[in-house]
C-alpha cells in the first residue's frame, strides 16, 4: 500500500509554478510521487474563489486584515496563517472535513502552519503520521534582510522578527524531521530540531539544444537576468547594474525575463537604454523560451544582495553551463561552485559592471569547459530522491 503524504502549503501552487517557493514545493511533491507515494496537497488561500483542491483552506476574513500588534509593518505575508490557527480552530475544522484514511507523512512547507498540524496530530487520519517541517529559509533572517533593504528596520520590525524567530524555532522543535536548504540554515535550526536533513535547491533538466525563440534572433552577445518582482531581485539589479549602460561592448545588451520587468521598465533612468536596445525586458515567458534564453546567453547574471535560503536561480544558472556572474550572496548554499570555471563573483557594483563588460567582450567562440556529472547533481530528482528515501525510512 502506498505511503500517503499530506503536503501543506502557505500559498497556491499553479499548474506551471514560476516563483522559487512554488517550484520547490512542486518538485518535492513530484519526488514523493516518483518514490511511489500518494500526495494530497492542501494550500491555504485568502479567498473562496482561489480554492482549487478539495483540501484547500480559506483564511478567515478577520485574519486577512489582522495586524496582531499596532505598529507592525504593513506587509505581514503568511505569518497571518500562524496567527489564525492560534486564534481559533477554524482552519482545523476546514481541514478535518476533508481528511479520509490514514496519512503516514505530513509535509509542511514553511513554518506558518506547523503549529496547525501539530495541534491536529491526534486526528484519526494523522495520529501515526510523521511531521516534516520543510524550511525554505531562515524566515526571521529573511524578514530582517528584506525590511532593512527597504529602509524599514525599526522597533516594530525588530519585534516582529523576534516573533518570527520564535515561530520557526517552535516549528523545528515539534517536527519529527526538518528539511533545511543549506548547511548554514541547518546549523540555525539544529539546536531546536530533533533531526535535520540538508536538502538544497535544484533545477529542472535543460534541453541539449535551444528551441526556436526570440533569443535566437538577438544579434550580439547578451547578459541574462531572470527574476520575479520580489524586492531583493529588483533592488539587486538596479544597484549592481546601475543606470549607465555605456560600458557594454558594442552590439551587446542586457536581457531580462520574469515579472521583474513590471517594475524595472518603469525606472526612469533606463528609458534611454530601452530605446537603444541595450536593455530589453521580455516579462513572463514560457518554459521553452526561458531554456532557450539560458542556453544562448553570453552571461547569466545573479545580482542578489538580500534574501534567505538558497536561490533557485543560482542552480538554474549553474545547470545552464553558461558563464555566471553573481554576488557572494547569490552563492549561499552553492559555495563549492564559486571556484568552478566560468563562475565569477563580485560584490562591488562598479567592479561588477566592469567584469560583466569584460566577459561579454570575449570572442563568441570562447570555449566553455563543463563537468556534466557535476551539473547533473543539481537536478531536482538527484537532490530530492535521497531526501525522500531518508524521510520514508525515518
XYZ file of N, CA and C in Angstrom, residues 4 12 29 53 73 119 140 154 198-199 204 207 211 213 228 261 297 325 344 349 369-370 376-377 393-394:
78
model
N 1.024 7.561 2.176
C 0.226 8.749 1.876
C 0.871 9.974 2.524
N -1.014 29.100 -2.962
C -1.427 28.224 -4.051
C -0.228 27.821 -4.912
N 6.772 17.436 -4.245
C 5.625 16.555 -4.494
C 5.962 15.522 -5.558
N -8.550 22.856 -4.876
C -8.463 21.457 -4.470
C -9.442 21.211 -3.337
N 4.870 46.194 10.754
C 4.940 46.519 9.327
C 3.656 46.100 8.618
N -1.212 20.673 16.235
C -2.447 20.660 17.027
C -3.407 19.572 16.553
N 13.180 34.475 9.870
C 13.468 35.697 10.633
C 14.622 36.469 10.002
N 12.888 49.078 12.065
C 12.581 49.903 13.222
C 12.159 49.015 14.391
N 19.770 18.243 5.183
C 20.071 19.335 4.261
C 19.596 18.923 2.874
N 18.639 19.676 2.350
C 18.038 19.372 1.044
C 18.100 20.658 0.214
N 15.422 22.089 -12.910
C 14.947 21.127 -13.899
C 16.082 20.833 -14.880
N 17.231 21.336 -21.974
C 17.412 20.567 -23.211
C 18.840 20.686 -23.733
N 15.220 25.571 -28.302
C 14.150 25.619 -29.291
C 14.117 27.022 -29.909
N 13.299 30.670 -30.616
C 12.736 31.694 -29.735
C 13.283 33.049 -30.152
N 11.692 37.440 -10.463
C 10.347 37.944 -10.221
C 10.429 39.399 -9.763
N 10.313 42.632 -14.802
C 10.142 43.642 -15.849
C 9.040 44.635 -15.511
N 22.707 32.459 -23.726
C 23.222 33.662 -23.069
C 24.743 33.706 -23.119
N 27.912 35.356 -13.537
C 28.460 36.445 -12.724
C 27.454 36.771 -11.636
N 31.976 33.547 -11.728
C 32.656 34.778 -11.329
C 31.855 35.465 -10.229
N 29.530 47.121 -6.932
C 28.774 47.440 -8.152
C 29.636 47.868 -9.336
N 34.371 24.881 -20.679
C 34.530 23.512 -20.210
C 33.464 23.210 -19.159
N 32.749 22.107 -19.328
C 31.686 21.759 -18.380
C 31.918 20.376 -17.798
N 24.727 17.596 -13.335
C 23.564 16.732 -13.116
C 23.234 16.602 -11.634
N 24.223 16.801 -10.781
C 23.969 16.709 -9.336
C 23.044 17.813 -8.856
N 12.178 6.427 5.542
C 12.781 5.435 6.433
C 12.933 5.939 7.862
N 12.639 7.209 8.086
C 12.847 7.799 9.418
C 11.964 7.129 10.460
